[in-house]
Tab-separated table of C-alpha atoms and ligand atoms in Angstrom:
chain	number	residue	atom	x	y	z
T	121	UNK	CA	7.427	-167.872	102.102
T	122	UNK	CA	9.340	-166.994	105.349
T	123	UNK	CA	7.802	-166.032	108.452
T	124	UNK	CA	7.760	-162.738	109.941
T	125	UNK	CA	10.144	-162.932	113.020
T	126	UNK	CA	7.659	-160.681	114.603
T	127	UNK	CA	4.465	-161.119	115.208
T	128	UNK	CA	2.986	-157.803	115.304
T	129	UNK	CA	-0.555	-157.031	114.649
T	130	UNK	CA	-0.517	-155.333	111.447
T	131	UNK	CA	0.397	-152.147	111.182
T	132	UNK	CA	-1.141	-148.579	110.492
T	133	UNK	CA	0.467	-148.012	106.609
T	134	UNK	CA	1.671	-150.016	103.851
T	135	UNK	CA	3.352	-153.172	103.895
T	136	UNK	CA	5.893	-154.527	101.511
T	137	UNK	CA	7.450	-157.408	100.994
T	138	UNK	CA	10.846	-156.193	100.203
T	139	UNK	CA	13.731	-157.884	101.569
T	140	UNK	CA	16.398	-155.095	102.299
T	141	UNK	CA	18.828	-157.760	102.917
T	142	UNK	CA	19.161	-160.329	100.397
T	143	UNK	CA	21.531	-160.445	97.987
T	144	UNK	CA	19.479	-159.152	95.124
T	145	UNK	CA	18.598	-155.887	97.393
T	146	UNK	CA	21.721	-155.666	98.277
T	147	UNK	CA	23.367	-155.951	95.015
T	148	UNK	CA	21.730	-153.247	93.744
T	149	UNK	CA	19.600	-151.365	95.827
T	150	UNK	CA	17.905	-148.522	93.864
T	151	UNK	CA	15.424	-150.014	92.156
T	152	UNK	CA	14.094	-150.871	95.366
T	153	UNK	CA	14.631	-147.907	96.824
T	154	UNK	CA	12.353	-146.358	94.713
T	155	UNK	CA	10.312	-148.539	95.409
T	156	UNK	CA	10.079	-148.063	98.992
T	157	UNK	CA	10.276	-144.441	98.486
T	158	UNK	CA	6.550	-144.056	96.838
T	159	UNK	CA	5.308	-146.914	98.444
T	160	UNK	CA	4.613	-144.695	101.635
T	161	UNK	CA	6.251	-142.184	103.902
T	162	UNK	CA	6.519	-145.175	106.581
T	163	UNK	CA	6.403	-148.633	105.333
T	164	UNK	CA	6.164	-151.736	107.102
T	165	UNK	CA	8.711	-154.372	106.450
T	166	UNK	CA	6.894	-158.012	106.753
T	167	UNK	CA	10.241	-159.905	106.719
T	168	UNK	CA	11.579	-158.504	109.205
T	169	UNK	CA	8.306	-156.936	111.587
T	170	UNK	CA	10.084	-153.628	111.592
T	171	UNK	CA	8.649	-150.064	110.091
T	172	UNK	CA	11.088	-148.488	107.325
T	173	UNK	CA	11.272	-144.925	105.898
T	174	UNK	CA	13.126	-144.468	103.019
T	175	UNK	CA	11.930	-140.785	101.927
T	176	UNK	CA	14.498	-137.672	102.953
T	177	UNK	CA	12.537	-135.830	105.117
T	178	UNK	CA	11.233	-138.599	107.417
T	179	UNK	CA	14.664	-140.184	107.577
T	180	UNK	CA	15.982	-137.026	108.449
T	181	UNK	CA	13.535	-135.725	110.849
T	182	UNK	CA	13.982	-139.369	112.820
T	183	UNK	CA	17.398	-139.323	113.016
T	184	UNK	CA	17.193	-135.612	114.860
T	185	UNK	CA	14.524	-136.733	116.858
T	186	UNK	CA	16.683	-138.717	119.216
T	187	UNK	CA	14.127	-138.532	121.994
T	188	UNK	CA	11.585	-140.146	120.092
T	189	UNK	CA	13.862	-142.537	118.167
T	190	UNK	CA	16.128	-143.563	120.597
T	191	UNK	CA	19.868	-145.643	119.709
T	192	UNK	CA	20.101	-146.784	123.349
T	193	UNK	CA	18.262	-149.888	122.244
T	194	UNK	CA	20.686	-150.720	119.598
T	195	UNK	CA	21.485	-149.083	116.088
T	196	UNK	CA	20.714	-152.933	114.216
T	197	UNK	CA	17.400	-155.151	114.274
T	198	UNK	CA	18.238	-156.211	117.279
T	199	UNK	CA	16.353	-154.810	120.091
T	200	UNK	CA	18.642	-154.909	123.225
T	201	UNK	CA	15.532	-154.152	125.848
T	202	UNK	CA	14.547	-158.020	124.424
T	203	UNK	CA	17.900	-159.650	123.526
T	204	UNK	CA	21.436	-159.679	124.303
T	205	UNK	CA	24.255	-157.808	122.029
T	206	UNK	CA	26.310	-160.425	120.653
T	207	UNK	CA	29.015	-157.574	121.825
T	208	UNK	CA	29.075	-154.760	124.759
T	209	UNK	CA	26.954	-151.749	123.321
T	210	UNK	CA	29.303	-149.116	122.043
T	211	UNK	CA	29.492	-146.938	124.588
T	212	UNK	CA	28.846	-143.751	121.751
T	213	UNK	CA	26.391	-145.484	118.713
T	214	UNK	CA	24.271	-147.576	120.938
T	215	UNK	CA	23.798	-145.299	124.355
T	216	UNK	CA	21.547	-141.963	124.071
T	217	UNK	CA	22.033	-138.819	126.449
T	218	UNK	CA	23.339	-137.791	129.206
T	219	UNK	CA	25.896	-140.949	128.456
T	220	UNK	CA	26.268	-139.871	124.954
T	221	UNK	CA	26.834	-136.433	125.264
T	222	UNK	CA	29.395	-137.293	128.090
T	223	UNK	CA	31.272	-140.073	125.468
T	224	UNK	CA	30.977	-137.649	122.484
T	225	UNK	CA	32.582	-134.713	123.598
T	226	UNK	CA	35.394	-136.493	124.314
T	227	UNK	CA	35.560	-138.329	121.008
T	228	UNK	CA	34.838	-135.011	118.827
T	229	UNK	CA	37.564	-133.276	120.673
T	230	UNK	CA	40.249	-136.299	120.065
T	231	UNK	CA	38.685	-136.177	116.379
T	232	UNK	CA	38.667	-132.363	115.879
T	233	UNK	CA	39.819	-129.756	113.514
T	234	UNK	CA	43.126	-129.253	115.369
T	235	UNK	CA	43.847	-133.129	115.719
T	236	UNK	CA	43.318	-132.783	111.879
T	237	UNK	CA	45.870	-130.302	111.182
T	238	UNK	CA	48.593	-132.662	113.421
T	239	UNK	CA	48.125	-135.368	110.928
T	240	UNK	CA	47.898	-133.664	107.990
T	241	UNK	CA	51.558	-133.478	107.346
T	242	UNK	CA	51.772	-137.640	107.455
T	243	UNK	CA	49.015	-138.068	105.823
T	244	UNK	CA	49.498	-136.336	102.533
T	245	UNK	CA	52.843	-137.849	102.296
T	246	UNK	CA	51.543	-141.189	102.415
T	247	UNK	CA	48.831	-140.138	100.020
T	248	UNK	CA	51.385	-139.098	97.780
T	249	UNK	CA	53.603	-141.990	98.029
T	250	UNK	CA	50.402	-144.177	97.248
T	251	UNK	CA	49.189	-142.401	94.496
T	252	UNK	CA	52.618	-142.648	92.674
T	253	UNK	CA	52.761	-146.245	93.038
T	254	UNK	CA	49.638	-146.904	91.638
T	255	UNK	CA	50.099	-144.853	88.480
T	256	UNK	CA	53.327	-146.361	88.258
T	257	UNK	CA	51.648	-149.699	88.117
T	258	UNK	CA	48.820	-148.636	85.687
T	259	UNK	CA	46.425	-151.447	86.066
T	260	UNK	CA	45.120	-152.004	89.119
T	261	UNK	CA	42.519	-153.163	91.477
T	262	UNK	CA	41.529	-150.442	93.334
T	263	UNK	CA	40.273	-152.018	96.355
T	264	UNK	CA	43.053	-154.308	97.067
T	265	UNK	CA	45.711	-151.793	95.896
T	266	UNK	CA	44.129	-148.634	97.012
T	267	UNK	CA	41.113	-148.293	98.977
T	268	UNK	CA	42.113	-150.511	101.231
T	269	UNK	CA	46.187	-149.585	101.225
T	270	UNK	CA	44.950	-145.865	102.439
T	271	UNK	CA	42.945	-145.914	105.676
T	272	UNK	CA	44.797	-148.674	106.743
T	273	UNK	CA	48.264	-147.230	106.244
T	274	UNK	CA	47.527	-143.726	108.050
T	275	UNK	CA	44.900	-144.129	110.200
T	276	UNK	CA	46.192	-147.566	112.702
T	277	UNK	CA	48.900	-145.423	113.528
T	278	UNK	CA	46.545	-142.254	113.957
T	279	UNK	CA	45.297	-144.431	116.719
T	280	UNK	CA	48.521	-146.116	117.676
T	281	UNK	CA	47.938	-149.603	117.211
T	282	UNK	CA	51.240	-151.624	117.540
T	283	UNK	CA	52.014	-153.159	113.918
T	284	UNK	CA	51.057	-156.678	114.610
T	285	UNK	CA	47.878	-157.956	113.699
T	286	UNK	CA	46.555	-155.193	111.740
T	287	UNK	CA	44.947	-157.655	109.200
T	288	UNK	CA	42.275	-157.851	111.991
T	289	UNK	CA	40.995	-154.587	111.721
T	290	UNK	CA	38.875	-155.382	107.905
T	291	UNK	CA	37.391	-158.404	109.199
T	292	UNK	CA	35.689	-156.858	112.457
T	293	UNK	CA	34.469	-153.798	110.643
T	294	UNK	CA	32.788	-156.259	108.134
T	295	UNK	CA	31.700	-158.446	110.653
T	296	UNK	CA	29.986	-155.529	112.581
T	297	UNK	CA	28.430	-153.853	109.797
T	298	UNK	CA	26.451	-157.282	109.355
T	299	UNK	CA	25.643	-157.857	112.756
T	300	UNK	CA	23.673	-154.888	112.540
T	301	UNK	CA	21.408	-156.846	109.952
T	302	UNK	CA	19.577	-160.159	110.360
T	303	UNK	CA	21.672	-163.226	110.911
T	304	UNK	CA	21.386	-164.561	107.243
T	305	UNK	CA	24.172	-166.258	105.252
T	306	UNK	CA	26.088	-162.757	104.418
T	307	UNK	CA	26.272	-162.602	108.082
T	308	UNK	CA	27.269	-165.966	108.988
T	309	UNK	CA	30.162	-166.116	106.626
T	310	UNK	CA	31.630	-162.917	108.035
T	311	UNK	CA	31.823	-164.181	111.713
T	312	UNK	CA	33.378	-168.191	110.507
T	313	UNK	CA	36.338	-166.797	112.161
T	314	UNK	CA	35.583	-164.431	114.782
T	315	UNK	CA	36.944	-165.187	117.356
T	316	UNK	CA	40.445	-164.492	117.230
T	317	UNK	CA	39.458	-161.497	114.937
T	318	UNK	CA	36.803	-160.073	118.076
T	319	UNK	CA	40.471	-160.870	120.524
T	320	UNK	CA	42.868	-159.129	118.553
T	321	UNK	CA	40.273	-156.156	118.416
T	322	UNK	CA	39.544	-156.298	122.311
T	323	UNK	CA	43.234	-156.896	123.081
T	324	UNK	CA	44.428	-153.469	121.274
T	325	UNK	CA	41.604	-151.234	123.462
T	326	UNK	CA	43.491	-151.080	126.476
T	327	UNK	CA	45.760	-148.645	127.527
T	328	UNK	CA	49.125	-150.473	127.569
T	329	UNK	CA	48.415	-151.866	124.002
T	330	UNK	CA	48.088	-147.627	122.413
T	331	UNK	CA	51.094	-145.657	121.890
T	332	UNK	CA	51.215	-142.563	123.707
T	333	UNK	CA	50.025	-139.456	122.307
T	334	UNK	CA	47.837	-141.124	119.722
T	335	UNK	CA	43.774	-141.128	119.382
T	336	UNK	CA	43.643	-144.295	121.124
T	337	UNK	CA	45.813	-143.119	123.883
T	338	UNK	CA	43.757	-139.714	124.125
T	339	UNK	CA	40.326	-141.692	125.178
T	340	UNK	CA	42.844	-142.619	128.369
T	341	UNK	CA	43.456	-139.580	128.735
T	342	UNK	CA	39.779	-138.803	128.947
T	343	UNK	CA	39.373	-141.304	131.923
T	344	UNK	CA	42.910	-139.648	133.853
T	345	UNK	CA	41.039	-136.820	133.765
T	346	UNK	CA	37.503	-138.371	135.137
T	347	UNK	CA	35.303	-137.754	132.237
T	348	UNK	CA	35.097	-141.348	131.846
T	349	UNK	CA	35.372	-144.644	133.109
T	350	UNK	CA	37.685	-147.396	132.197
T	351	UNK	CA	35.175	-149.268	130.401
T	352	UNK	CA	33.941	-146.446	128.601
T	353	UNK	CA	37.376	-145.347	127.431
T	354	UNK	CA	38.305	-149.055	126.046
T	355	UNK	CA	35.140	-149.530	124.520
T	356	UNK	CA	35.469	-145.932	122.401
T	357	UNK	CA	39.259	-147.367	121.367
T	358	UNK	CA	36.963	-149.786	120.183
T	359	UNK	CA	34.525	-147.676	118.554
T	360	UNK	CA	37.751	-145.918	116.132
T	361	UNK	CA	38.534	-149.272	115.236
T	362	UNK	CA	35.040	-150.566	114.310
T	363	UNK	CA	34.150	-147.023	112.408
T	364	UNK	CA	37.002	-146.052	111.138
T	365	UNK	CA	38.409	-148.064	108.226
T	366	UNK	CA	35.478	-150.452	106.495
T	367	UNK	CA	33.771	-146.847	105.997
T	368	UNK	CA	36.655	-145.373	104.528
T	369	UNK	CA	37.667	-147.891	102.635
T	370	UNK	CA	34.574	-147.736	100.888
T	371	UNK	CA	33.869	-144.208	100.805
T	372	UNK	CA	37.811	-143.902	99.007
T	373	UNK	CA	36.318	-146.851	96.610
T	374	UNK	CA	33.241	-145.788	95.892
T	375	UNK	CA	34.934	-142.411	95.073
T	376	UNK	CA	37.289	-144.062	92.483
T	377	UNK	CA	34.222	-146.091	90.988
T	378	UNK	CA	31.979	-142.841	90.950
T	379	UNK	CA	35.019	-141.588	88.981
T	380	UNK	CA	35.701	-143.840	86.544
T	381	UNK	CA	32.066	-144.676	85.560
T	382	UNK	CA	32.030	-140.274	85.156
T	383	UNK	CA	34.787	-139.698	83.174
T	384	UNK	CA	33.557	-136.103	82.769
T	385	UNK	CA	33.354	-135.708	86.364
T	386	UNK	CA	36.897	-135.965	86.559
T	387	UNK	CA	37.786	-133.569	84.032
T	388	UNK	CA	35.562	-130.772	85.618
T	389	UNK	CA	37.665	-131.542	89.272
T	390	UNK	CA	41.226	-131.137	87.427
T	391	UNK	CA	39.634	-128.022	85.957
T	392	UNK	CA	38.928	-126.812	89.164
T	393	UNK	CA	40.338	-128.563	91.919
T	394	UNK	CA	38.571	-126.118	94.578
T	395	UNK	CA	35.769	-128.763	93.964
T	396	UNK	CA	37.493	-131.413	95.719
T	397	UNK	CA	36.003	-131.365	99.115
T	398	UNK	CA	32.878	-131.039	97.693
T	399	UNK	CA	33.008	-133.821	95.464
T	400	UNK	CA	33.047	-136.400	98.217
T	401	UNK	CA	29.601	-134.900	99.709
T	402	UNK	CA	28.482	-135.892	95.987
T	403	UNK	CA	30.426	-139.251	96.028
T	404	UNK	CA	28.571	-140.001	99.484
T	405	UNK	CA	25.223	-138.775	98.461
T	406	UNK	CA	25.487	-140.409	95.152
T	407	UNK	CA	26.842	-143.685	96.778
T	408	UNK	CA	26.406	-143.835	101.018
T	409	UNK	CA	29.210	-146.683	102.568
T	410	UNK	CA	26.582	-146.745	105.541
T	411	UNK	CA	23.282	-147.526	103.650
T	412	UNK	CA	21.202	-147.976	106.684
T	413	UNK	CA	20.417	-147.631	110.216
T	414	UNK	CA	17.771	-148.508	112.593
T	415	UNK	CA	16.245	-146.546	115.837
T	416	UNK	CA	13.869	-147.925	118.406
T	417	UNK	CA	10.645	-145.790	119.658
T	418	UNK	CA	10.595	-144.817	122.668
T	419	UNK	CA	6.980	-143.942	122.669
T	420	UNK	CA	3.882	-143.932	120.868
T	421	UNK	CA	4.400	-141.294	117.782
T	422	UNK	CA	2.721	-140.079	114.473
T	423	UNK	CA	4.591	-139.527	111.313
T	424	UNK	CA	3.183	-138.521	108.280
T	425	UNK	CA	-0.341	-140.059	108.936
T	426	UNK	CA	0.900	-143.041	110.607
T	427	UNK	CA	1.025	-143.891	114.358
T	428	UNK	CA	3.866	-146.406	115.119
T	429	UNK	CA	3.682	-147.917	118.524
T	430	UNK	CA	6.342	-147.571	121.307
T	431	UNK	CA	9.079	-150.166	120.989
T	432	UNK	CA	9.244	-150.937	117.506
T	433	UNK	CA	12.460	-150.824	115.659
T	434	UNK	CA	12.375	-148.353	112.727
T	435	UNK	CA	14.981	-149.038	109.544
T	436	UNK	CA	16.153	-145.831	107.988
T	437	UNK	CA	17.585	-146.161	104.508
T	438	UNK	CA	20.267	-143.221	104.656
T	439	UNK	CA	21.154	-144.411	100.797
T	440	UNK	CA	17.728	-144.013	99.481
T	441	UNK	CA	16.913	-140.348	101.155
T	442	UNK	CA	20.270	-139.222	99.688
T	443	UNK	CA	18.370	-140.502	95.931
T	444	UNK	CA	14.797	-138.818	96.962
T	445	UNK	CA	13.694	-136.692	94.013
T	446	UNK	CA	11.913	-134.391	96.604
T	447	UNK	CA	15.081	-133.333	98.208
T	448	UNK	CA	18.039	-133.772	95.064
T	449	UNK	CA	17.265	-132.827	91.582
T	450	UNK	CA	17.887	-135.613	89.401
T	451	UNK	CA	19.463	-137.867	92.088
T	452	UNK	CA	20.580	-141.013	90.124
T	453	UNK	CA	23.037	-137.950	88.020
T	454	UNK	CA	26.430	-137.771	89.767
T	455	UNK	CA	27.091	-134.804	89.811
T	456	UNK	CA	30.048	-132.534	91.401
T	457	UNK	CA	29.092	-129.291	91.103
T	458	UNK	CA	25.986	-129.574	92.655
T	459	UNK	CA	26.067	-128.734	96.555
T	460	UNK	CA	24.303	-131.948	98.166
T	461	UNK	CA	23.873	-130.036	101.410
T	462	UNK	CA	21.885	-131.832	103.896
T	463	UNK	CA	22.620	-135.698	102.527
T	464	UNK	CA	22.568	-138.092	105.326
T	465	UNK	CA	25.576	-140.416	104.777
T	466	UNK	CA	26.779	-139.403	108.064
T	467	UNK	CA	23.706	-139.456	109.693
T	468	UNK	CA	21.966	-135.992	111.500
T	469	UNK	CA	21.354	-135.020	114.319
T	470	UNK	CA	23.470	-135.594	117.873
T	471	UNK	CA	24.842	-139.389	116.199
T	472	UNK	CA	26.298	-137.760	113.199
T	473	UNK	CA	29.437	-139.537	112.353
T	474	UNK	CA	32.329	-137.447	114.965
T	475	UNK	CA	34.979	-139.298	112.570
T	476	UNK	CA	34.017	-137.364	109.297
T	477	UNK	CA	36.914	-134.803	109.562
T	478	UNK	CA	39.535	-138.272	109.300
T	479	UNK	CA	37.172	-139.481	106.520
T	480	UNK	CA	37.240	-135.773	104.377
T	481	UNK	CA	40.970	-135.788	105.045
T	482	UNK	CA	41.538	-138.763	103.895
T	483	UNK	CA	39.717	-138.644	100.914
T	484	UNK	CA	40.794	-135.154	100.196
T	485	UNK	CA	44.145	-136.213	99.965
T	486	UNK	CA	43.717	-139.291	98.090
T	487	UNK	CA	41.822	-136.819	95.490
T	488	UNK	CA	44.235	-134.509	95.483
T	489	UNK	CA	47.247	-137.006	94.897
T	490	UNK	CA	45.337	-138.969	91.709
T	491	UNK	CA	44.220	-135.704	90.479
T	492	UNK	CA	48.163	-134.592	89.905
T	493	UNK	CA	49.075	-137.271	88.479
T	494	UNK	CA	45.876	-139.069	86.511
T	495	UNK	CA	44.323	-138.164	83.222
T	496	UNK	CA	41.707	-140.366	83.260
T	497	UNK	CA	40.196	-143.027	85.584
T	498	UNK	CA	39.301	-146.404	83.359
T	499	UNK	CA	37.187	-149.473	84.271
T	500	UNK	CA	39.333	-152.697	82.228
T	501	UNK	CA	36.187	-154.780	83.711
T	502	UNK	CA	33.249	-154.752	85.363
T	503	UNK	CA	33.433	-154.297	89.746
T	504	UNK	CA	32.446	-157.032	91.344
T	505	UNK	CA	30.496	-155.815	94.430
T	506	UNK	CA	31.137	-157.588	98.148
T	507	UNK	CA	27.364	-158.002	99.772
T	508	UNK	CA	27.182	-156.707	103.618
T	509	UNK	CA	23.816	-155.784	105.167
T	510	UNK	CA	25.065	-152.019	105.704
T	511	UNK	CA	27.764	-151.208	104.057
T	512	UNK	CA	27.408	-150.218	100.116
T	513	UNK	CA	31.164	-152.260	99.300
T	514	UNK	CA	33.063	-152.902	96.353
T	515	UNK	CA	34.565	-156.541	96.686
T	516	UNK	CA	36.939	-155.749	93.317
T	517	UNK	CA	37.549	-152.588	91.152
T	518	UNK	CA	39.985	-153.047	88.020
T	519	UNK	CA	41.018	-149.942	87.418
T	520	UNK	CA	43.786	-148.519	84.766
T	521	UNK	CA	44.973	-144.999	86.001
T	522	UNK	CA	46.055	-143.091	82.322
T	523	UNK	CA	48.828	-140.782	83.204
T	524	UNK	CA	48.951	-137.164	82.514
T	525	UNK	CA	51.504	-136.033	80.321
T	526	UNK	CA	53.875	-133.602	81.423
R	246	LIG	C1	29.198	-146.867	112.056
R	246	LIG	O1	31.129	-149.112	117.722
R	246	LIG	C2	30.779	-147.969	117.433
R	246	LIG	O2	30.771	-147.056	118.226
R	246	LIG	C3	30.389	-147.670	116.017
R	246	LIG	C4	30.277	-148.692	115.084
R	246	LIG	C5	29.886	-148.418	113.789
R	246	LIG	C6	29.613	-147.126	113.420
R	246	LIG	C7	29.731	-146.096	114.354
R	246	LIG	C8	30.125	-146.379	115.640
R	246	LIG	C9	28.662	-145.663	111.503
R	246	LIG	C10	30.035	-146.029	111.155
């Protein structure tokens, strides 16, 4: 048996011995989900010494209760009033108010409905151009060829990262999304070779590196006009390039996946193609890209019976609320008609993800250019899933794409 890291006195609610972690949880997590779900409102995880909630409502109501549940002390198991970041805090996930509000407004303006609309045009052509080649091929493997092809040919330049180097920008994402889990063997592979990877990324952040005009060069503009400081405005450059393509990536594979394992599912969005949109809420409920986040207390609080102490990390499993029979009929059914309002793959609350509008677009289009052009989505064999401590990936996805006759 391992030993706690922690040694707390015991806690005030169940305990499990669940390892959220390891490569069987993370393999395939609902089964344990479940588990975790009916074990208890709060749950105490022994591995680790840190409380878990896994049901919808109490994930939810923590994540808008930023006061209580604070991200200032890190959004991983890490608890940065005891231990160094292995990197600077983001200046956005990892800081609460009055810095946050201050770093976010900036951020959801670069990222906002009108920035949207300037893209668009780009976008969709490269969505088109993508989606022909890949029926044109037939057989493919959907991460290598097309989950990965996407974010990474539209949104770089979005930013206006010079060309060089780009190959960069997978390996710190994954890297990240570990750190925010222990330091076990998933995570140790991932950072082998980090430290070029971790240059490349810091390199690009400042402003001489960003073409004008683009997001990247916007956060500059942020910190011409005071609202920042420099530090704040490289590390948020940094921020689009952490968030911003391992989560697509996956949220465009898990898509394709959700598709071709629902072959009906497909039909009903050609038949009505208004569904679209609304189909990647389900595709993120169904299958969340960020399965889980932590919080810190800030101060003594009750939920649902049980009093957690002040300072104690809290692991929310976004991926299991979105499967809680008490908020989603039926959960494990992937469904696209149903309206999963009120899912928390992009969080709640004042940390909900301010990149979602470049995420919808981008799958949108994707959607949009299959859907004109594919009959039906077909696994030729079985995925073979990539193991990360919180992202839900796809490591390989052989996919044929049946044409539609014309
Ligand atoms: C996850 O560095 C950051 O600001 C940052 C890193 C990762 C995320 C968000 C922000 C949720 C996608």
């Amino acid at each position: 048996m391992t030993q706690p890291i922690h040694s707390t006195p015991r806690p005030a609610c169940p305990v499990s011995t669940i390892d959220p972690f390891s490569d069987a949880f993370l393999g395939d997590p609902y089964g344990f989900h479940e588990e975790l779900r009916e074990i208890a409102p709060v749950f105490w995880l022994e591995r680790y010494g840190v409380y878990g909630m896994a049901r919808h409502a109490e994930v939810q109501a923590s994540l808008m209760d930023w006061e209580t549940f604070c991200s200032g002390r890190g959004a991983g198991i890490e608890d940065f009033a005891k231990v160094k970041s292995w990197r600077p805090p983001s200046k956005l996930l990892e800081v609460d108010p009055p810095i946050h509000t201050r770093t976010r407004s900036v951020m959801s303006r670069i990222l906002s409905p009108a920035a949207m609309r300037q893209v668009r045009e780009t976008f969709t052509a490269r969505a088109d151009a993508l989606a022909e080649a890949v029926v044109a091929k037939g057989e493919i493997d959907a991460i290598k060829d097309l989950a990965e092809v996407f974010p990474l040919h539209v949104f770089p330049d979005a930013v206006g990262l010079r060309s060089e180097g780009r190959e960069n920008l997978l390996p710190f994402g994954n890297m990240v999304f570990n750190s925010f889990g222990p330091p076990n063997a998933i995570f140790r592979e991932s950072v082998a070779n980090a430290k070029p990877v971790v240059q490349w990324i810091y390199d690009q952040c400042s402003r001489d590196m960003l073409r004008p005009g683009g997001f990247g060069s916007q956060v500059w503009d942020a910190f011409d006009a005071g609202e920042i400081d420099a530090e704040e405005a490289a590390t948020l450059v940094r921020s689009m390039l952490t968030a911003g393509l391992d989560t697509t990536v996956n949220g465009i594979a898990n898509a394709v996946y959700a598709f071709a394992t629902h072959p009906e599912q497909w039909r009903a969005l050609r038949d009505d193609p208004s569904l679209i949109r609304q189909s990647f809420d389900e595709v993120l409920r169904w299958e969340a890209p960020v399965q889980t986040f932590f919080r810190t207390t800030t101060r003594e609080v009750e939920v649902a019976g049980t009093t957690i102490p002040e300072g104690e990390k809290v692991l929310l499993f976004l991926g299991a609320a979105n499967r809680d029979h008490r908020k989603f009929p039926e959960p494990e059914r992937f469904d696209i008609r149903r309206r999963p309002i009120g899912h928390v793959a992009f969080g709640a609350g004042i940390h909900s993800c301010v990149g979602q509008l470049v995420a919808r677009l981008e799958v949108e289009l994707i959607l949009t250019a299959l859907l004109k052009q594919v009959d039906i989505i077909e696994l030729t064999s079985e995925p073979i899933r990539k193991l990360n401590n919180t992202l839900r990936c796809i490591g390989s996805l052989p996919v044929r794409f049946k044409p539609l006759a014309h």
